[in-house]
Every structure is written in C-alpha cells, then in structure tokens.
Short mmCIF file of C-alpha atoms in Angstrom, two decimals:
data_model
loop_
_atom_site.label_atom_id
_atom_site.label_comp_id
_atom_site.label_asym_id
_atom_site.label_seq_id
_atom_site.Cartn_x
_atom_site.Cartn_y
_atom_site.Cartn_z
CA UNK A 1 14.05 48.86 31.85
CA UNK A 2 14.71 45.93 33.65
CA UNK A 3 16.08 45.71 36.67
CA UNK A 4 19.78 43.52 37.29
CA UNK A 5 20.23 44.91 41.45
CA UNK A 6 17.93 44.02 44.31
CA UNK A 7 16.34 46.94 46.40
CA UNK A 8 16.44 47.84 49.98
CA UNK A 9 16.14 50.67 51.90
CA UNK A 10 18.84 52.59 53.63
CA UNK A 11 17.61 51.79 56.67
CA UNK A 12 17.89 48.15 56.38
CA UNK A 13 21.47 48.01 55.13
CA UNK A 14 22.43 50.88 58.05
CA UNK A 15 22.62 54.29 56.06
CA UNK A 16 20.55 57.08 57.79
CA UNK A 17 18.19 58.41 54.76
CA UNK A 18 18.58 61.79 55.70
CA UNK A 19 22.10 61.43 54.68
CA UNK A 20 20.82 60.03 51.25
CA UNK A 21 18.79 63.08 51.20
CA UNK A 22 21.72 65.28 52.11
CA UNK A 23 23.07 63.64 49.30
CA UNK A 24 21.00 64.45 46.42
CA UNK A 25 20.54 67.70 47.55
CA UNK A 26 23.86 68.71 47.37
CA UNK A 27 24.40 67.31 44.56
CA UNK A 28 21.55 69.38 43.27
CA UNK A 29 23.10 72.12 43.91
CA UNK A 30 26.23 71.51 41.14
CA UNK A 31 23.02 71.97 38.67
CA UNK A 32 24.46 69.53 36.30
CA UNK A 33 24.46 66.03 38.11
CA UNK A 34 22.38 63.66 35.61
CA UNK A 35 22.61 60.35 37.65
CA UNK A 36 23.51 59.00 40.90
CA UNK A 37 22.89 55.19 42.42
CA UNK A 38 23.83 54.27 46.20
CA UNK A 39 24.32 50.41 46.90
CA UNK A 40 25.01 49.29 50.21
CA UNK A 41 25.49 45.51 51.38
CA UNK A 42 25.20 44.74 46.98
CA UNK A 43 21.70 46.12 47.17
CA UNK A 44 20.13 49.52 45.81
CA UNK A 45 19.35 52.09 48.64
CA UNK A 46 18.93 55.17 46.85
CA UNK A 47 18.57 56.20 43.37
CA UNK A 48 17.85 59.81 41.45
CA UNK A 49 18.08 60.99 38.02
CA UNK A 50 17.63 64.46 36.97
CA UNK A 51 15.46 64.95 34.43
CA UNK A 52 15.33 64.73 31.20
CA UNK A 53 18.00 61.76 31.76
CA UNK A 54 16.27 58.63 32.77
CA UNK A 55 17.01 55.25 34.22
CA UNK A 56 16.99 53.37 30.98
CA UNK A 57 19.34 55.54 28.61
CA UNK A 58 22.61 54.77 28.54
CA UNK A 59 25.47 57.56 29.15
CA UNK A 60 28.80 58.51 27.85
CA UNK A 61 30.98 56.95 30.41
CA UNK A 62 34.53 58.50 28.54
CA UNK A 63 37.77 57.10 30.81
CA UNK A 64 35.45 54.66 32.68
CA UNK A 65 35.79 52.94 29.60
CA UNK A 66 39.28 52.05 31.00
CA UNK A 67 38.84 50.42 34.27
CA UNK A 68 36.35 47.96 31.62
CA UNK A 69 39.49 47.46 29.35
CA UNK A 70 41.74 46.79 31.95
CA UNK A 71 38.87 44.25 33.08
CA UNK A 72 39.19 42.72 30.20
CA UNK A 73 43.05 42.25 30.18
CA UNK A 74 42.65 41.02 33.76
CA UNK A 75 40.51 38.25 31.86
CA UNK A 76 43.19 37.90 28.92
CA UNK A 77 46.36 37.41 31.50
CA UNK A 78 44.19 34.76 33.15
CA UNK A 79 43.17 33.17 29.65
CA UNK A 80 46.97 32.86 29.07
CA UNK A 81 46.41 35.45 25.98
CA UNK A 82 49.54 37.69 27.56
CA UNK A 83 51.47 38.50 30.92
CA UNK A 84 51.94 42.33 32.03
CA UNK A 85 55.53 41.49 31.45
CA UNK A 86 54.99 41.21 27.64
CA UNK A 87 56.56 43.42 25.81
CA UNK A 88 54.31 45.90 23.97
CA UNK A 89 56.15 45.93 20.25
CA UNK A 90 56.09 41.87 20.70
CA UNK A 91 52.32 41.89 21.05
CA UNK A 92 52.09 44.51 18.02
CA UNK A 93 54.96 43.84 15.46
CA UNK A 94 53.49 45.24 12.92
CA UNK A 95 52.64 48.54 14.06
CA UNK A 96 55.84 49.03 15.99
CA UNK A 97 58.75 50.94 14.06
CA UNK A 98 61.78 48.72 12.53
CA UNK A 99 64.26 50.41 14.90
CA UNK A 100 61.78 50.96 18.21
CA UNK A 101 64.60 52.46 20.20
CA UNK A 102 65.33 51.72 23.75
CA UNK A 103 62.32 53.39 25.68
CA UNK A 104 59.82 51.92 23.12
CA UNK A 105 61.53 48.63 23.24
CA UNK A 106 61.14 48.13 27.03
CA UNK A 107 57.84 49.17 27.16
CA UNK A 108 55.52 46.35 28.86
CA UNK A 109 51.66 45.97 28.97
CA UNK A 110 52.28 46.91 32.60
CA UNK A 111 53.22 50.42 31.92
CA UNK A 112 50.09 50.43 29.39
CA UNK A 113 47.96 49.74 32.53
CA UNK A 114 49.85 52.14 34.88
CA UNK A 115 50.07 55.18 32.42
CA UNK A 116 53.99 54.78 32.96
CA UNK A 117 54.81 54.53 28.77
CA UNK A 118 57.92 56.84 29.25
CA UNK A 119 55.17 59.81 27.15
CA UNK A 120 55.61 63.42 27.79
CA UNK A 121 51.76 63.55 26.94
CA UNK A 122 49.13 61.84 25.96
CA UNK A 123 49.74 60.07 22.54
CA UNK A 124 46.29 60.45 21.53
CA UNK A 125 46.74 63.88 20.89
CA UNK A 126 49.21 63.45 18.49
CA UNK A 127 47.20 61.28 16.10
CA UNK A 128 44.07 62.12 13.39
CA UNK A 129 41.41 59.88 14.46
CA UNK A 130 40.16 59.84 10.91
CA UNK A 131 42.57 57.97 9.97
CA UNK A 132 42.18 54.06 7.85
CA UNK A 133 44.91 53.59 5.12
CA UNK A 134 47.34 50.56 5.36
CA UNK A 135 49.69 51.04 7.89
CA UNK A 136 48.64 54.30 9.05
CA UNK A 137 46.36 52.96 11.88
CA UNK A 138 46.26 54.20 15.56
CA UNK A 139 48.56 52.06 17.10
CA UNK A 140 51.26 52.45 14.35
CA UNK A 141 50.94 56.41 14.92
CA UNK A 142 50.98 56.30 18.83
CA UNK A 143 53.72 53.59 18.61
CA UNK A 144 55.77 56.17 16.68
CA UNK A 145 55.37 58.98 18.58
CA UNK A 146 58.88 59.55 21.11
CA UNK A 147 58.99 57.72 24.29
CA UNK A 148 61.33 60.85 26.22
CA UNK A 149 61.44 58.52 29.60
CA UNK A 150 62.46 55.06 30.59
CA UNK A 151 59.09 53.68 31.00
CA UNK A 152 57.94 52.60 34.78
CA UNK A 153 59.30 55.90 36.16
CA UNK A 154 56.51 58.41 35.38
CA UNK A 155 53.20 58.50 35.34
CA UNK A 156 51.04 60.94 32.32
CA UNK A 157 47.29 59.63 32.08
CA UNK A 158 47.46 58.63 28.24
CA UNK A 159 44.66 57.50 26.73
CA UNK A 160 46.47 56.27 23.87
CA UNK A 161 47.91 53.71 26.40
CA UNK A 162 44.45 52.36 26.97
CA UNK A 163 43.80 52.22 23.19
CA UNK A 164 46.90 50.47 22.42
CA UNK A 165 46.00 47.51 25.18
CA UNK A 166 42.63 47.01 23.30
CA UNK A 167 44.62 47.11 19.99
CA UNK A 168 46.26 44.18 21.87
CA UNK A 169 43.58 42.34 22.85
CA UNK A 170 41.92 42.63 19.00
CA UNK A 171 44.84 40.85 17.54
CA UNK A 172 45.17 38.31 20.42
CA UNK A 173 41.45 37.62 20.67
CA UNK A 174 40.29 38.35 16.60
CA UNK A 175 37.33 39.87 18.70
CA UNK A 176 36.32 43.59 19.22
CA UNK A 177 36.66 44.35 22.99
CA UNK A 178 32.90 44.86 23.07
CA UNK A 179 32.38 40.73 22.16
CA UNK A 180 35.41 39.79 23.74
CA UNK A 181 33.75 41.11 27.14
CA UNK A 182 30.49 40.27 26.19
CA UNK A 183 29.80 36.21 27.50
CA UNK A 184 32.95 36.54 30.24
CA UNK A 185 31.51 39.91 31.72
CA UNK A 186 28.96 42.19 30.56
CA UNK A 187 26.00 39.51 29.74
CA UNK A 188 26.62 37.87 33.46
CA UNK A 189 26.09 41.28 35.13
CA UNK A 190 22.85 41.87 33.00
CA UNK A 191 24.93 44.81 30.98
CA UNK A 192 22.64 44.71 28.10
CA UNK A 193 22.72 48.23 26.21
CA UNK A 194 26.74 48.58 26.40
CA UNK A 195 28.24 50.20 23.22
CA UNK A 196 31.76 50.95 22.53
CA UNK A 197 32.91 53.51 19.61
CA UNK A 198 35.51 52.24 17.48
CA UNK A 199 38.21 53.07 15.65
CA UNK A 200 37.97 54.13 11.53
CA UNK A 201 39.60 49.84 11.49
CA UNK A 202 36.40 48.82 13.84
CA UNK A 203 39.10 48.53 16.93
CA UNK A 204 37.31 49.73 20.18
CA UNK A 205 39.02 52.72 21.34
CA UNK A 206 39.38 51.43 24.73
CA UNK A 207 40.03 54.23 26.32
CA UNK A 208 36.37 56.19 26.32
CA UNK A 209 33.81 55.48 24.12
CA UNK A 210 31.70 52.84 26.70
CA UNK A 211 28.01 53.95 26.52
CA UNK A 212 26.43 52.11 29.51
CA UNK A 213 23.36 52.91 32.24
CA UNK A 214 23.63 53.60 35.50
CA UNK A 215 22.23 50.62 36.86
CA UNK A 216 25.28 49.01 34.60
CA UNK A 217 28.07 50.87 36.15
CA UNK A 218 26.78 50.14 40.16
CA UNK A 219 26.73 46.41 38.78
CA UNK A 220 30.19 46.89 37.36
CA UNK A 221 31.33 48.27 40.77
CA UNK A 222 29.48 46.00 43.07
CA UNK A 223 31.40 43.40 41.00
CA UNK A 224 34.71 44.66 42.55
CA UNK A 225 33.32 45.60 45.74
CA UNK A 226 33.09 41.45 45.92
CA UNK A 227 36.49 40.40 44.72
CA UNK A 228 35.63 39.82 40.70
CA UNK A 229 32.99 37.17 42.15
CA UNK A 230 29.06 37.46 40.61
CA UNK A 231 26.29 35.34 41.96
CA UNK A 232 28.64 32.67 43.03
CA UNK A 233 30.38 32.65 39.80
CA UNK A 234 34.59 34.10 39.02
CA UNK A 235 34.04 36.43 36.52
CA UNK A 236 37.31 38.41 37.10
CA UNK A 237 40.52 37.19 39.23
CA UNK A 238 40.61 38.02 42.80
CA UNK A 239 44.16 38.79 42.58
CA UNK A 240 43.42 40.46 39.53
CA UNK A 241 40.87 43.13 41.14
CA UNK A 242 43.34 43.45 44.27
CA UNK A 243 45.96 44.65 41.82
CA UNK A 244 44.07 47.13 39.63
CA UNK A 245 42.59 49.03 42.26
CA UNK A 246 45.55 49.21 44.60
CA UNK A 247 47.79 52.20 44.08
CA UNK A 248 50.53 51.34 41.91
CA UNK A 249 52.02 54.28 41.16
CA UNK A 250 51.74 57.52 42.30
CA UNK A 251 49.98 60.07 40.21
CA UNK A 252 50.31 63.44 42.08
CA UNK A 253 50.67 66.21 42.56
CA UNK A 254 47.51 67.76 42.02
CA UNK A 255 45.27 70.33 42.86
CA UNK A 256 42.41 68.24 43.47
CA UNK A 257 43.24 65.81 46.86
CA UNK A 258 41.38 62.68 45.12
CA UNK A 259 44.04 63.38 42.36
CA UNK A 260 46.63 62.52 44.38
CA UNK A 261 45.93 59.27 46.31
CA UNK A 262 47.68 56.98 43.07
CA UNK A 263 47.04 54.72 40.65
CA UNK A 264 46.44 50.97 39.91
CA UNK A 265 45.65 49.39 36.62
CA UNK A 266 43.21 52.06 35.14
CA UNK A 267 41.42 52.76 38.54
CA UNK A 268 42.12 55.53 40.81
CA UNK A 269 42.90 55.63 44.41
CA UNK A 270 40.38 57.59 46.62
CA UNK A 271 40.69 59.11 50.10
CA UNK A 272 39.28 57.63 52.95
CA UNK A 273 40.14 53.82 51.64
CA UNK A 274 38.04 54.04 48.25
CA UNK A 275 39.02 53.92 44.61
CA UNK A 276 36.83 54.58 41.55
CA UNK A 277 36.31 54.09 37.92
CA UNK A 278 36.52 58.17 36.84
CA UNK A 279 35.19 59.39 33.46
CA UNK A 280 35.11 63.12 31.97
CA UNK A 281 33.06 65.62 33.11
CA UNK A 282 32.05 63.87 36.47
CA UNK A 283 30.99 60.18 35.53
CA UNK A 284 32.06 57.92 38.46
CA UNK A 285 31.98 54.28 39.85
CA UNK A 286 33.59 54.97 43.73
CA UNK A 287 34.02 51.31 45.46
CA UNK A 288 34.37 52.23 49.07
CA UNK A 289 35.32 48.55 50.63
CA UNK A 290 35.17 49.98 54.20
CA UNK A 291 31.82 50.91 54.60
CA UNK A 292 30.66 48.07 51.93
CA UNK A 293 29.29 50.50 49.44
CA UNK A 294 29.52 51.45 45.77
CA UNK A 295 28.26 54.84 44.14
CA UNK A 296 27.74 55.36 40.68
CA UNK A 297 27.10 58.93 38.62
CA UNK A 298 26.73 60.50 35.91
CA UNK A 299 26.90 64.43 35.30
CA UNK A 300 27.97 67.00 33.13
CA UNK A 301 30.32 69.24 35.68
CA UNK A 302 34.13 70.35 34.82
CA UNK A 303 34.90 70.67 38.86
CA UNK A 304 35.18 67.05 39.22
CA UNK A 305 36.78 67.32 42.97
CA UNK A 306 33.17 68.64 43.84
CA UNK A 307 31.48 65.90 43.09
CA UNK A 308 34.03 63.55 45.07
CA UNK A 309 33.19 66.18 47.88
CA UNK A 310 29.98 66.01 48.42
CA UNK A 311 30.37 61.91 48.57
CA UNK A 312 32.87 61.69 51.49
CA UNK A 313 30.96 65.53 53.44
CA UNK A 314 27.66 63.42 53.42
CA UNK A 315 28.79 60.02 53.70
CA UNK A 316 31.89 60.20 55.59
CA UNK A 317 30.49 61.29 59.27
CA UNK A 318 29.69 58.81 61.27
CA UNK A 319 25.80 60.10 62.22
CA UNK A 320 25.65 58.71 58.49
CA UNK A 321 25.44 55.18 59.32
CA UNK A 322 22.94 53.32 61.67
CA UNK A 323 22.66 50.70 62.60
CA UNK A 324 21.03 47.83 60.92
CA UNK A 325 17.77 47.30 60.63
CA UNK A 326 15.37 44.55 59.81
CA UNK A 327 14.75 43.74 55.71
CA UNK A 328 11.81 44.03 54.38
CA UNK A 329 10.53 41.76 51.56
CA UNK A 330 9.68 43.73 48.71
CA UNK A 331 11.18 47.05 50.19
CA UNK A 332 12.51 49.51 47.44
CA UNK A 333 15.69 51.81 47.69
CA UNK A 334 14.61 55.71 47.98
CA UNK A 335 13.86 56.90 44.55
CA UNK A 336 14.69 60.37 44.45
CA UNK A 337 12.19 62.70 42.24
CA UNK A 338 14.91 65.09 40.37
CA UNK A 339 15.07 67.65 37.22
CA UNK A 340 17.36 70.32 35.72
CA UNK A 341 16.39 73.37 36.26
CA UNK A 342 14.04 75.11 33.06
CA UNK A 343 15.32 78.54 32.26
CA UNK A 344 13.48 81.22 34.69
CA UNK A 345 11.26 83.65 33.25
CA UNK A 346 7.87 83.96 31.22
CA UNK A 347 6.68 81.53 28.93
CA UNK A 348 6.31 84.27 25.66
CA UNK A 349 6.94 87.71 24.68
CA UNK A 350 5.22 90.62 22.25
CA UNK A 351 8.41 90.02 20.15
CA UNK A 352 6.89 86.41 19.37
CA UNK A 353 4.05 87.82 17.58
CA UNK A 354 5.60 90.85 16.00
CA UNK A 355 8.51 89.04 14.54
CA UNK A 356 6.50 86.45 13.36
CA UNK A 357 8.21 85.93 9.28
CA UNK A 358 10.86 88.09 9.95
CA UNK A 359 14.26 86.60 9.19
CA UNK A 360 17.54 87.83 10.22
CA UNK A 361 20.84 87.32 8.67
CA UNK A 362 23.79 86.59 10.34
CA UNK A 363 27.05 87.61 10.31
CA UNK A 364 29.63 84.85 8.69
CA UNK A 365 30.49 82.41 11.60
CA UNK A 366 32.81 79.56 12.80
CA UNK A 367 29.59 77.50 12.80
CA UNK A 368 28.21 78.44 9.05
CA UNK A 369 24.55 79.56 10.66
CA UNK A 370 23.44 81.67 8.10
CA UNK A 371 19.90 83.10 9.52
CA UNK A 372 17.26 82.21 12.11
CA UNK A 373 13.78 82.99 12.49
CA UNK A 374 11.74 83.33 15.99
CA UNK A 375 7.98 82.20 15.73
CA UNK A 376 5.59 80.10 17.57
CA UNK A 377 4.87 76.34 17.01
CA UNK A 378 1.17 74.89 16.67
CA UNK A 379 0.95 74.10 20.74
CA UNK A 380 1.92 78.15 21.27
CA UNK A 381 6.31 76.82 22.35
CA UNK A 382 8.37 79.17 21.24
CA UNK A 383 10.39 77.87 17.97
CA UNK A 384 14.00 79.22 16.88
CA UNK A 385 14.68 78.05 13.10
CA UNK A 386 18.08 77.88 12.47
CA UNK A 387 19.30 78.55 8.46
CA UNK A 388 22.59 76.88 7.90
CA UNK A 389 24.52 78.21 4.55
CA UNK A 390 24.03 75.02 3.32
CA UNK A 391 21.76 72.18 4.08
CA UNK A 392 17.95 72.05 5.46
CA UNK A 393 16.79 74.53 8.34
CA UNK A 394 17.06 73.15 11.72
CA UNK A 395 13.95 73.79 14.43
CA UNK A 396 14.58 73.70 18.24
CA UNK A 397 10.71 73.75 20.11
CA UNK A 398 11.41 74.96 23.65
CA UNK A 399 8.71 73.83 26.39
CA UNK A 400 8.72 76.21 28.98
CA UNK A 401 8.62 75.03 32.88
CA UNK A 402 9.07 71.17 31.07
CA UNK A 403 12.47 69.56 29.05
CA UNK A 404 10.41 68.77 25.52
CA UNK A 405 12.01 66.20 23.55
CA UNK A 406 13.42 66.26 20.19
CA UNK A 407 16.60 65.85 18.13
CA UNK A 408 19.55 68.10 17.10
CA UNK A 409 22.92 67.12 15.06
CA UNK A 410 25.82 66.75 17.45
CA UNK A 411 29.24 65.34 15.73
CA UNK A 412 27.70 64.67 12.27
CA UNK A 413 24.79 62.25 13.87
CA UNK A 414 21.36 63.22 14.70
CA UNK A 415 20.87 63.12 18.61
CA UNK A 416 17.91 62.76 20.74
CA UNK A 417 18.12 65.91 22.92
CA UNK A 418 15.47 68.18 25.28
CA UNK A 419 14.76 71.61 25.12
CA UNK A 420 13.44 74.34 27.38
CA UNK A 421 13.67 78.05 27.65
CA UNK A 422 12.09 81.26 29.23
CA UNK A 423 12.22 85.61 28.10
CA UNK A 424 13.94 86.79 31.47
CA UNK A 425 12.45 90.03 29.66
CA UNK A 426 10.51 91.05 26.92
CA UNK A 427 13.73 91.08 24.65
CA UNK A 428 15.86 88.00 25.61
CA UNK A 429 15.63 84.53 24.97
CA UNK A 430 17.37 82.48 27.08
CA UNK A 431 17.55 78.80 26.59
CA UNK A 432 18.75 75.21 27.33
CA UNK A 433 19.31 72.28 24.74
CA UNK A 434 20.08 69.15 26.33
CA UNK A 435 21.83 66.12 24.98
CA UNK A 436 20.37 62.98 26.11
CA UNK A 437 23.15 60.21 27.48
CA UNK A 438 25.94 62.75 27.40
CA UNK A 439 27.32 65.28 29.95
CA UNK A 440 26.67 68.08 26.89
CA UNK A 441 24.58 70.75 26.89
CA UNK A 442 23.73 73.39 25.02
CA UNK A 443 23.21 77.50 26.30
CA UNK A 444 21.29 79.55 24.30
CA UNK A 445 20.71 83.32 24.71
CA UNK A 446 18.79 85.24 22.17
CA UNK A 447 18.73 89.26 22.58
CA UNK A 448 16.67 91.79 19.86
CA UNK A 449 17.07 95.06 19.52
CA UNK A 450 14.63 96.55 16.93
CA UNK A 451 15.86 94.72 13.84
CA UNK A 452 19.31 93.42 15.46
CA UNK A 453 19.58 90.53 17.44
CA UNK A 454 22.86 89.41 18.93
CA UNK A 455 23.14 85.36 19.45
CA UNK A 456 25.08 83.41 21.66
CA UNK A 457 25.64 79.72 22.35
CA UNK A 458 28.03 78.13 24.82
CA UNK A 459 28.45 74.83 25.77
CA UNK A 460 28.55 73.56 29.43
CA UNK A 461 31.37 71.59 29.11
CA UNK A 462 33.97 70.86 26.67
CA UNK A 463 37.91 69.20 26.30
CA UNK A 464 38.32 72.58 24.18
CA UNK A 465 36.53 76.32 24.07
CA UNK A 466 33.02 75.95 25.60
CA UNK A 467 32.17 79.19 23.49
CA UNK A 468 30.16 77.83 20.63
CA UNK A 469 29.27 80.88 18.53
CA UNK A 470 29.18 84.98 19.18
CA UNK A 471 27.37 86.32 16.27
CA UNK A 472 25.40 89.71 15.19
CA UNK A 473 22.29 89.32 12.77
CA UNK A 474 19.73 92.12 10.93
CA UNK A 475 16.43 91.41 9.82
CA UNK A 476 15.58 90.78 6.98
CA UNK A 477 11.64 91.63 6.28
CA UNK A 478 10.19 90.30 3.21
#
C-alpha cells in the first residue's frame, strides 16, 4: 500500500513515546481495537494494527460516512448547488408528499446537517431498504414519515437525515456522492480504495456505508485539522470546516461525557477542545486543534466512551508532550507490532480423531444449519463443516496460535475472514471467526458429550441480538 502521510517520530513532533506506548497498550486491553494512527504536526508518529487487519484493507467506517457527506455539501453550498436555508421538499419535489404539512414544509438542509428534522426517531428505521419500485424510493418513505416537532428545536441522530442530503446532492449533481467527491476531495488526499454502498436506485446511502483505510481517515482529519486546505490547495471552505465542527446544537444528555459536548454539521464535539468523525462500534477520526493532532481508529467495541478514554487518560497529561526535537530525514513514526488474541488452549483433542465421519444433526434453527462435522484438514487444523438445509456445506479451517485466512458468507456476499481456535479441554471447542474490514466477529464454542454436542455462536457486536444461534445436535454414525 502506498503511502499518502509523511513519517516522523514522536519525538520530533514533541509526543513522549512512552505515551504512544501507553497508548496501544491500553487500547490492547479493550481486545477488539483493529486500527489506530497518531499524527502530530500533519505527520505520522505512531501507527498499530491488530492482526489479522492490516494497513492496506479498507474498513467499515458506518456514521463516519457522514462527516464525508456533509463534506461534500460544504463543497455543493460553495458550488452554488444549494444554501442550508433551502428548503428540503424544494430540493426533492418529487419525493415530498402533495400536502407536506407544516413541520415537513419548514424543514431546511440545515436541520438535515444538525439532526434537528422535527423526528421522534430515526427515519431509517421506518423504511425497507429493499425497496426499488417507482415512487417508493428512500427519500419518498422517510419524507413521509411524521415530523412530531418544529424542526431546529431538537436534536435525534437520524441517519435518514444524512441519506436524504445525499439524495439531494444526486439530483443536484446527476453524480453518485462517491464521483461527486471523487476529483474535489478524495483523489487530492490520495483516498484511493473508498467505496460507498448504495441504495436498491444506486443513491449512496450517505449516512454509513464509506469503506475507507486508515491511512484515509488520518488524511481526511488532518484535512480539517488545517482549515479544508491540502498541499497548498482549498479543497473544502474554511468557513465551511469552522461551522461543521463547531457545536451547533446541543445533543445531550447522555451517559457517555463525549456524548454530551454537541453537535455541528455531522461532527461531534469532544472534551478537552476536540471533535471527531464517530462511526459504530468504535471507528473514529478525533481532530484535537489544541495540541495539533489527529487520531484515527478502527475497532469492533460496543463501549464506545472507552475508547474516547483511553485517548484523553494517555494523551491528555501534560508529561505526554515534550518538547520538540530535531527531524530526522527519513525517520519513521513507531510502528506498533499488534494481534488479537487466538483462543487459549491446545492445538487438538482425542475427540478429533474419534469423531472423525461422524455427523451430527441439529436441532431446527433460526439460522437453517442443519448438521456439522468435526475432522482434521490435510496440514493437521482442526476443520468444522457446517451442513446448511439447503445449499453446499460450508468449511471454517482454524489455525491455532495464528488468524488463518479464508472466506465465510456474511449478508448474502462471500467475505474474506480469519479463523483461529483452541480445546480449553478435551471436549470444547472454542473459536474465533474474524471478518476482515469490519468491526464483526464471530464466537464459536463447540461442546460434545458422547454423541451430543451443544453449539453456540455469538457475535461481538451487533445494532440487534449478538446471540447468533443456541442449538442441540446428535450424531449421526453412518
């Protein structure tokens, strides 16, 4: 992967490395950090992924897909394409109802970028995503949905807000957000492997569905940390960036503190003077203008105020920060050496052998898993072959001590994913499945009991039930 930041080490741009290293570790500790990239003074002091994630994959970035659509309005309202005044059923007539009603009709692209609509909730819950017949598109079904409150007054984070200003910006531009950004952002940063899930009408959902790197989000930040200004060039408005990451509204209360500091134009406020770009499950670009420093993450975590944590305990003291020293031609930023943990335990078990061809039938299930089969694969890893009740058998090959690559279906597409697992005795199984560029994992425990075996599977983290399947099986012997 090519590089688009310059290097340096923390001690030339005035961070003490042992607070990098305090850093790391405790976010090493959370277990499920995937990424994390430290800039300083716009240049790279630090950098760590976990392994099996690596530098040159790009990750589900979720909401920080906003703060990139309200980039790209930011763009738009310079272009002349619309003002935040505008009012929303104006810019899309012919989603909007005949008879909008007062809340609806007063709504402005401002309130889009504020999450002020006058919504109860968020109106992407109230939509099927599968969705393409004429006039029966997402913005006609959000756009119908009740506005309760005069909008301005109250702020609900609505994703369906964020969708409907990209629905905006597709009519006004005839472009997909994704192109529209493309030659006016993304290619003068270097963002090279950006992808953007669309809608079933090939709208860009705006609101999450940015798949970017690491490296691509600290550029992204650093980009704001200098006032919308990239290697001498404007890319976004000055007044623009000063806007969307000052606190707008207020967005509290909350039990998390960094919940509660308000919001600009799809940004957050942080304590302690910073503001970030803030994505599902603990992805995060955090500007911090005071000490001249952007950090970028990715993770799979649902205690998101940990993460923010860690940043300001290690970061925040002043014995973090020396002072300068002198650069160093050629001088590279710390590169942390980081993995998940493997499962603990040993490598095999007598069951491996002795239920070699033995298959046992499940129970019926939410997930249609009809058998599975324990055996050993040609380099001695243990295999589990799944049986669906319809459709080819599935094989997971778990390394043990190392993530082993391979692929698994995940939403109805195959996915490139890494397994490992370990017997904590000689009759459970207990075992990690990985999914590459996302914050998803899977948690496998196997447990046999002379010819029963109970099965579980949870998932790390999830916007719904993390429990993925509870199911019985007997074996089968042929």
């Amino acid at each position: 992967m090519s590089r688009i930041l310059p290097r340096s080490t923390p001690e030339a741009e005035g961070l003490d490395p042992a607070a990098l290293r305090r850093l790391v570790d405790r976010l090493d500790a959370l277990e499920d950090v995937h990424s994390v990239m430290v800039l300083r003074h716009g240049s790279v002091v630090g950098e760590a992924w976990w392994h099996p994630h690596t530098a040159a994959r790009p990750h589900v970035m979720f909401s920080v897909s906003k703060s990139f659509t309200s980039t790209a309005v930011g763009i738009a309202v310079h272009e002349g394409l619309l003002t935040l005044d505008d009012r929303v059923v104006d810019l899309l007539p012919d989603d909007a109802p005949a008879d909008p009603g007062p809340h609806l009709g007063a709504m402005r692209v401002r309130d889009l970028l504020t999450m002020t609509t006058g919504h109860s909730a968020s109106t992407m819950e109230g939509i099927d995503r599968t969705i393409s017949l004429p006039g029966a598109g997402w913005a006609r079904a959000i756009l119908a949905q009740p506005v309760e409150h005069e909008p301005g007054t109250r702020f609900v984070y609505n994703t369906g807000a964020t969708y409907l200003l990209s629905a905006i910006l597709h009519r006004l531009t005839g472009q997909r957000l994704l192109d529209y950004l493309t030659p006016r952002l993304l290619a003068p940063l270097g963002i090279t492997h950006a992808t953007w899930e669309q809608d079933p009408d090939g709208i860009d959902v705006g609101g999450f569905g940015l798949s970017v790197t690491t490296e691509e989000m600290a550029a992204f930040g650093q980009l704001y940390l200098q006032g919308g200004v990239w290697q001498g060039q404007q890319l976004v408005p000055a007044e623009w960036v000063a806007a969307a990451t000052a606190a707008q509204v207020p967005n509290g209360p909350h039990d998390w503190p960094d919940w509660n500091q308000g919001y600009g134009y799809q940004f957050w406020q942080c304590r302690h003077g910073a503001y970030r770009a803030d994505g599902a499950f603990g992805q995060y670009i955090v500007v911090w203008p005071e000490k001249d420093l952007v950090l970028t993450m990715t993770s799979g975590l649902s205690d998101l105020q940990s993460v923010l944590d860690v940043v300001w305990d290690t970061l925040l003291p002043d014995g973090a920060w020396v002072a300068p020293g002198q650069a160093v031609p050629g001088a590279e930023a710390v590169p942390f050496e980081q993995a998940l943990p493997t499962p603990a335990g040993a490598p095999s078990s007598p069951l491996v052998e002795a239920l070699r061809g033995v298959t046992f039938e499940l129970e019926e299930n939410q997930r249609d898993v009809g058998a599975l089969a324990l055996g050993r694969a040609a380099d001695g890893r243990t295999e589990v072959t799944f049986t669906p009740t319809a459709g080819p058998d599935r094989v997971l090959r778990f390394g043990h001590g190392e993530w082993v690559p391979g692929s698994w279906p995940f939403r109805g597409a195959p996915a490139d994913v890494a397994t490992a697992a370990a017997w904590t005795d000689e009759s459970t199984l207990r075992g990690r499945l990985v999914f590459l560029g996302t914050p998803f994992e899977w948690r496998l425990e196997l447990r046999f009991a002379g010819d029963d075996v109970a099965v579980t599977i949870d998932q790390n983290v999830a916007f719904g039930e993390r429990e993925l399947l509870r199911v019985k099986g007997r074996a089968r012997r042929d």
